[in-house]
């Protein structure tokens, strides 16, 4: 095993690479624009790996987090919101481009792994990582190893129906996955923005300040959102019974979520005493690349 691990976070508009040493310290971090086509992506990643290895070690390991999953049967990408990746043997093609083994994992699993190994949930046995951003993702880590499942979809929390649904939450919103009522449609960043300012809104910037200043719409939006997030977290507790749930993504920066959501989660969890911690991520935007690097242990 090399003393250096390269982690790559593949986003819709950018590619980020970071190099970690054996202690988990970041030695370099670099971003490039995502070229948006498959062949150009392979070339760009190869260039970035070559650059990072020149700064660290020619045998540094490579892990990559993607907004989708590798189908265990076909070895092709599925469920990626960058739809031009779907159906492509990305892991195999990247290994040929680099001339070395590559570990590819869902980006939410990489986030959860980062926070479990040396982040907010360090030392916990079972960790559920949540990304609350433009979409909603989830990842499971057990004993510092990602739990992926038979179909490589373990932790796809965003595409489970919102639990303990209420009459006023009908009709169920449609989701891009083809179903209705998915947690993602209720808990993504734009869902909170629309609760606050109406249909078509995308930004939640300033909502906490507005609530502190008595903005009735902001107060109501946060009340509804924290109740829904608490119910969704209670579903995780009832199914997985994790030691900790770690929140990431832009919405996770709202400090008032943590005490309020935990109170709702405790109320709905089917245990007299709910000791699952609800934690804010430690590594922020670095968690994606860190988790990808830690795919090599």
CSV table of C-alpha atoms in Angstrom, one decimal:
chain,number,residue,atom,x,y,z
A,1,UNK,CA,0.0,0.0,0.0
A,2,UNK,CA,1.3,3.4,-0.9
A,3,UNK,CA,1.8,6.1,1.8
A,4,UNK,CA,-0.3,8.4,-0.4
A,5,UNK,CA,-4.0,8.1,-1.5
A,6,UNK,CA,-5.5,10.1,-4.2
A,7,UNK,CA,-9.2,10.9,-3.9
A,8,UNK,CA,-11.3,12.3,-6.8
A,9,UNK,CA,-14.8,13.8,-6.4
A,10,UNK,CA,-16.7,13.9,-9.7
A,11,UNK,CA,-19.3,16.5,-9.8
A,12,UNK,CA,-21.7,17.8,-12.4
A,13,UNK,CA,-19.6,20.8,-13.2
A,14,UNK,CA,-16.2,20.2,-11.6
A,15,UNK,CA,-13.7,17.5,-10.9
A,16,UNK,CA,-11.7,17.7,-7.7
A,17,UNK,CA,-8.6,15.7,-6.7
A,18,UNK,CA,-6.8,15.6,-3.4
A,19,UNK,CA,-3.8,13.7,-2.0
A,20,UNK,CA,-3.8,12.3,1.5
A,21,UNK,CA,-0.9,11.0,3.4
A,22,UNK,CA,-1.2,8.0,5.8
A,23,UNK,CA,-2.3,10.3,8.6
A,24,UNK,CA,-5.1,11.8,6.6
A,25,UNK,CA,-3.5,15.2,6.0
A,26,UNK,CA,-4.3,16.8,2.7
A,27,UNK,CA,-1.1,17.5,0.8
A,28,UNK,CA,-2.6,19.0,-2.3
A,29,UNK,CA,-6.1,19.9,-3.6
A,30,UNK,CA,-6.9,20.9,-7.2
A,31,UNK,CA,-10.1,21.5,-9.2
A,32,UNK,CA,-10.8,21.4,-12.9
A,33,UNK,CA,-14.0,21.9,-14.9
A,34,UNK,CA,-15.9,18.7,-15.8
A,35,UNK,CA,-15.6,18.6,-19.7
A,36,UNK,CA,-19.1,17.1,-19.9
A,37,UNK,CA,-18.3,14.3,-22.3
A,38,UNK,CA,-17.2,10.7,-21.5
A,39,UNK,CA,-13.9,10.4,-23.5
A,40,UNK,CA,-12.8,13.9,-22.5
A,41,UNK,CA,-13.5,13.1,-18.9
A,42,UNK,CA,-11.2,10.0,-18.9
A,43,UNK,CA,-8.4,12.2,-20.4
A,44,UNK,CA,-8.9,14.9,-17.9
A,45,UNK,CA,-8.9,12.5,-14.9
A,46,UNK,CA,-5.7,10.9,-16.2
A,47,UNK,CA,-4.0,14.3,-16.5
A,48,UNK,CA,-5.1,15.2,-12.9
A,49,UNK,CA,-3.8,11.9,-11.5
A,50,UNK,CA,-0.5,12.3,-13.3
A,51,UNK,CA,-0.2,15.8,-11.9
A,52,UNK,CA,-1.0,14.6,-8.3
A,53,UNK,CA,1.3,11.6,-8.5
A,54,UNK,CA,4.2,13.8,-9.6
A,55,UNK,CA,3.7,15.8,-6.4
A,56,UNK,CA,3.4,12.7,-4.2
A,57,UNK,CA,4.2,9.2,-5.4
A,58,UNK,CA,4.0,7.4,-8.8
A,59,UNK,CA,2.2,4.6,-7.1
A,60,UNK,CA,-0.3,6.6,-5.1
A,61,UNK,CA,-3.7,4.8,-5.0
A,62,UNK,CA,-6.7,6.2,-6.7
A,63,UNK,CA,-10.3,6.3,-5.5
A,64,UNK,CA,-13.2,8.2,-7.0
A,65,UNK,CA,-16.7,9.2,-5.9
A,66,UNK,CA,-19.3,9.5,-8.6
A,67,UNK,CA,-23.0,10.7,-8.6
A,68,UNK,CA,-24.2,7.2,-9.3
A,69,UNK,CA,-23.2,3.6,-8.8
A,70,UNK,CA,-21.4,0.8,-10.6
A,71,UNK,CA,-23.8,-2.0,-11.4
A,72,UNK,CA,-22.2,-5.2,-10.1
A,73,UNK,CA,-23.6,-7.3,-13.0
A,74,UNK,CA,-22.8,-5.1,-16.0
A,75,UNK,CA,-19.9,-3.1,-14.4
A,76,UNK,CA,-21.5,0.0,-15.9
A,77,UNK,CA,-22.6,3.2,-14.2
A,78,UNK,CA,-26.3,3.5,-13.3
A,79,UNK,CA,-28.5,6.1,-11.5
A,80,UNK,CA,-26.1,9.0,-12.3
A,81,UNK,CA,-27.6,12.4,-12.6
A,82,UNK,CA,-24.9,13.1,-15.2
A,83,UNK,CA,-26.8,10.9,-17.5
A,84,UNK,CA,-24.1,10.6,-20.1
A,85,UNK,CA,-22.2,8.4,-17.6
A,86,UNK,CA,-25.0,5.9,-17.4
A,87,UNK,CA,-24.3,2.6,-19.2
A,88,UNK,CA,-20.6,3.3,-19.4
A,89,UNK,CA,-18.0,0.9,-18.0
A,90,UNK,CA,-16.4,3.9,-16.2
A,91,UNK,CA,-14.3,2.0,-13.7
A,92,UNK,CA,-12.8,-0.4,-16.2
A,93,UNK,CA,-12.2,2.4,-18.7
A,94,UNK,CA,-10.5,4.5,-16.1
A,95,UNK,CA,-8.2,1.7,-15.0
A,96,UNK,CA,-7.1,1.3,-18.7
A,97,UNK,CA,-6.5,5.0,-18.9
A,98,UNK,CA,-4.4,5.1,-15.7
A,99,UNK,CA,-2.8,1.7,-16.0
A,100,UNK,CA,-3.7,0.8,-12.4
A,101,UNK,CA,-6.5,-0.4,-10.1
A,102,UNK,CA,-9.2,2.2,-9.3
A,103,UNK,CA,-11.9,2.0,-6.6
A,104,UNK,CA,-15.2,3.7,-7.6
A,105,UNK,CA,-17.9,4.4,-5.2
A,106,UNK,CA,-21.1,6.5,-4.8
A,107,UNK,CA,-20.4,10.0,-3.7
A,108,UNK,CA,-22.7,9.8,-0.7
A,109,UNK,CA,-20.9,6.7,0.5
A,110,UNK,CA,-17.6,8.6,0.1
A,111,UNK,CA,-19.0,11.4,2.3
A,112,UNK,CA,-20.1,8.9,5.0
A,113,UNK,CA,-16.7,7.1,4.9
A,114,UNK,CA,-14.8,10.4,5.3
A,115,UNK,CA,-16.9,11.4,8.3
A,116,UNK,CA,-16.7,7.9,9.8
A,117,UNK,CA,-12.9,7.4,9.5
A,118,UNK,CA,-11.6,10.8,10.7
A,119,UNK,CA,-14.5,13.2,10.8
A,120,UNK,CA,-17.5,14.0,13.0
A,121,UNK,CA,-18.4,10.3,13.5
A,122,UNK,CA,-14.9,9.0,14.1
A,123,UNK,CA,-15.0,5.9,16.4
A,124,UNK,CA,-18.6,5.1,15.7
A,125,UNK,CA,-19.5,1.6,14.5
A,126,UNK,CA,-22.5,2.3,12.3
A,127,UNK,CA,-22.7,5.7,10.5
A,128,UNK,CA,-25.3,7.0,8.2
A,129,UNK,CA,-24.2,10.0,6.1
A,130,UNK,CA,-26.7,12.4,4.6
A,131,UNK,CA,-26.2,14.9,1.8
A,132,UNK,CA,-28.8,17.7,1.7
A,133,UNK,CA,-28.1,19.7,-1.3
A,134,UNK,CA,-29.5,20.0,-4.8
A,135,UNK,CA,-30.6,16.4,-4.3
A,136,UNK,CA,-30.6,14.1,-1.3
A,137,UNK,CA,-28.2,11.3,-0.9
A,138,UNK,CA,-27.4,8.7,1.8
A,139,UNK,CA,-24.5,6.4,2.6
A,140,UNK,CA,-23.9,3.7,5.1
A,141,UNK,CA,-20.6,2.8,6.7
A,142,UNK,CA,-20.1,-0.1,9.1
A,143,UNK,CA,-16.8,-0.6,10.9
A,144,UNK,CA,-15.1,2.0,8.5
A,145,UNK,CA,-16.3,0.1,5.4
A,146,UNK,CA,-19.0,1.3,3.0
A,147,UNK,CA,-22.1,-0.9,2.9
A,148,UNK,CA,-23.2,-1.1,-0.7
A,149,UNK,CA,-25.6,-4.1,-0.9
A,150,UNK,CA,-26.5,-6.6,-3.6
A,151,UNK,CA,-27.5,-4.0,-6.2
A,152,UNK,CA,-25.1,-1.3,-5.0
A,153,UNK,CA,-28.0,0.9,-3.9
A,154,UNK,CA,-27.8,0.6,-0.1
A,155,UNK,CA,-28.4,4.0,1.6
A,156,UNK,CA,-30.5,5.5,-1.3
A,157,UNK,CA,-32.5,7.2,1.4
A,158,UNK,CA,-33.6,10.0,-0.9
A,159,UNK,CA,-35.7,7.6,-2.9
A,160,UNK,CA,-37.7,6.2,-0.1
A,161,UNK,CA,-41.2,7.8,0.5
A,162,UNK,CA,-41.4,10.4,3.3
A,163,UNK,CA,-42.6,8.5,6.4
A,164,UNK,CA,-45.6,9.3,8.6
A,165,UNK,CA,-47.0,11.4,5.8
A,166,UNK,CA,-49.7,13.9,6.7
A,167,UNK,CA,-52.8,14.9,4.8
A,168,UNK,CA,-51.5,18.4,3.9
A,169,UNK,CA,-48.5,16.8,2.2
A,170,UNK,CA,-50.7,15.3,-0.5
A,171,UNK,CA,-50.6,15.3,-3.5
A,172,UNK,CA,-47.2,13.6,-3.4
A,173,UNK,CA,-44.6,15.5,-5.5
A,174,UNK,CA,-43.2,13.6,-8.5
A,175,UNK,CA,-39.6,12.6,-8.5
A,176,UNK,CA,-37.2,12.3,-11.4
A,177,UNK,CA,-36.8,8.6,-10.5
A,178,UNK,CA,-40.4,8.0,-11.7
A,179,UNK,CA,-41.9,7.6,-8.3
A,180,UNK,CA,-43.9,10.0,-6.1
A,181,UNK,CA,-43.3,11.3,-2.6
A,182,UNK,CA,-39.6,10.6,-2.4
A,183,UNK,CA,-37.7,12.1,0.6
A,184,UNK,CA,-35.5,14.0,-1.9
A,185,UNK,CA,-38.5,16.0,-3.1
A,186,UNK,CA,-39.2,17.1,0.4
A,187,UNK,CA,-35.7,17.7,1.8
A,188,UNK,CA,-33.5,18.9,-1.0
A,189,UNK,CA,-32.3,22.5,-0.8
A,190,UNK,CA,-34.8,23.8,-3.3
A,191,UNK,CA,-37.7,22.2,-1.3
A,192,UNK,CA,-36.7,24.4,1.7
A,193,UNK,CA,-36.3,27.4,-0.5
A,194,UNK,CA,-39.8,26.9,-2.0
A,195,UNK,CA,-41.3,26.5,1.4
A,196,UNK,CA,-39.9,29.9,2.3
A,197,UNK,CA,-40.3,32.0,-0.9
A,198,UNK,CA,-42.5,30.0,-3.2
A,199,UNK,CA,-42.3,27.8,-6.4
A,200,UNK,CA,-39.2,28.1,-8.5
A,201,UNK,CA,-37.0,29.4,-5.6
A,202,UNK,CA,-33.6,27.6,-5.3
A,203,UNK,CA,-31.6,29.4,-2.6
A,204,UNK,CA,-31.9,29.1,1.1
A,205,UNK,CA,-29.3,31.8,1.8
A,206,UNK,CA,-30.3,34.0,4.7
A,207,UNK,CA,-33.2,31.9,5.9
A,208,UNK,CA,-31.9,31.6,9.5
A,209,UNK,CA,-31.3,35.3,9.7
A,210,UNK,CA,-34.8,36.0,8.4
A,211,UNK,CA,-36.2,33.6,11.0
A,212,UNK,CA,-34.3,35.3,13.8
A,213,UNK,CA,-35.7,38.6,12.7
A,214,UNK,CA,-39.3,37.3,12.9
A,215,UNK,CA,-40.0,36.6,9.2
A,216,UNK,CA,-43.1,34.5,9.4
A,217,UNK,CA,-42.5,32.7,6.1
A,218,UNK,CA,-39.0,31.7,7.2
A,219,UNK,CA,-40.2,30.5,10.6
A,220,UNK,CA,-42.9,28.4,9.1
A,221,UNK,CA,-40.6,26.9,6.4
A,222,UNK,CA,-38.1,25.8,9.0
A,223,UNK,CA,-40.8,24.4,11.2
A,224,UNK,CA,-42.1,22.2,8.3
A,225,UNK,CA,-38.6,21.2,7.1
A,226,UNK,CA,-37.2,20.2,10.5
A,227,UNK,CA,-40.3,18.1,11.2
A,228,UNK,CA,-40.0,16.3,7.9
A,229,UNK,CA,-36.2,15.8,8.3
A,230,UNK,CA,-36.8,14.5,11.8
A,231,UNK,CA,-39.3,11.9,10.6
A,232,UNK,CA,-36.9,10.9,7.8
A,233,UNK,CA,-34.1,10.4,10.3
A,234,UNK,CA,-36.3,8.4,12.6
A,235,UNK,CA,-36.9,6.0,9.6
A,236,UNK,CA,-33.1,5.5,9.4
A,237,UNK,CA,-33.0,4.8,13.2
A,238,UNK,CA,-35.8,2.3,13.0
A,239,UNK,CA,-34.2,0.4,10.0
A,240,UNK,CA,-30.5,0.8,10.6
A,241,UNK,CA,-30.1,1.8,14.3
A,242,UNK,CA,-26.9,3.8,13.6
A,243,UNK,CA,-24.5,5.2,16.2
A,244,UNK,CA,-24.6,8.5,14.4
A,245,UNK,CA,-26.3,10.3,11.5
A,246,UNK,CA,-24.0,13.0,9.9
A,247,UNK,CA,-25.5,15.8,7.8
A,248,UNK,CA,-23.7,17.3,4.8
A,249,UNK,CA,-24.5,19.4,1.9
A,250,UNK,CA,-25.5,23.1,1.9
A,251,UNK,CA,-28.6,22.7,4.1
A,252,UNK,CA,-26.4,21.1,6.8
A,253,UNK,CA,-25.0,24.5,7.6
A,254,UNK,CA,-28.3,25.6,9.3
A,255,UNK,CA,-27.3,25.3,12.9
A,256,UNK,CA,-30.8,25.2,14.3
A,257,UNK,CA,-31.5,21.9,12.5
A,258,UNK,CA,-29.5,19.8,15.0
A,259,UNK,CA,-31.4,20.2,18.3
A,260,UNK,CA,-34.8,20.5,16.5
A,261,UNK,CA,-34.5,17.6,14.2
A,262,UNK,CA,-33.1,15.4,16.9
A,263,UNK,CA,-36.1,16.1,19.1
A,264,UNK,CA,-38.5,15.0,16.3
A,265,UNK,CA,-36.3,12.0,15.5
A,266,UNK,CA,-36.4,10.9,19.1
A,267,UNK,CA,-40.2,11.2,19.1
A,268,UNK,CA,-40.7,9.0,16.1
A,269,UNK,CA,-38.0,6.4,16.7
A,270,UNK,CA,-39.3,3.1,18.0
A,271,UNK,CA,-37.2,3.0,21.1
A,272,UNK,CA,-37.8,4.4,24.6
A,273,UNK,CA,-34.4,6.1,24.6
A,274,UNK,CA,-32.9,7.2,21.3
A,275,UNK,CA,-29.1,7.7,21.7
A,276,UNK,CA,-28.3,8.1,18.0
A,277,UNK,CA,-26.2,11.2,17.5
A,278,UNK,CA,-27.2,13.8,14.9
A,279,UNK,CA,-23.9,15.5,13.9
A,280,UNK,CA,-22.8,18.2,11.6
A,281,UNK,CA,-20.0,17.1,9.2
A,282,UNK,CA,-16.4,18.0,10.1
A,283,UNK,CA,-14.8,18.1,6.7
A,284,UNK,CA,-17.4,20.0,4.7
A,285,UNK,CA,-16.6,20.3,1.0
A,286,UNK,CA,-13.5,18.1,1.5
A,287,UNK,CA,-15.5,15.0,2.6
A,288,UNK,CA,-16.0,13.8,-1.0
A,289,UNK,CA,-12.4,13.7,-2.0
A,290,UNK,CA,-11.3,12.5,1.4
A,291,UNK,CA,-13.8,9.6,1.4
A,292,UNK,CA,-12.7,8.6,-2.1
A,293,UNK,CA,-9.1,8.5,-1.0
A,294,UNK,CA,-10.1,6.4,2.1
A,295,UNK,CA,-11.6,3.8,-0.2
A,296,UNK,CA,-8.1,2.2,0.0
A,297,UNK,CA,-8.3,1.9,3.7
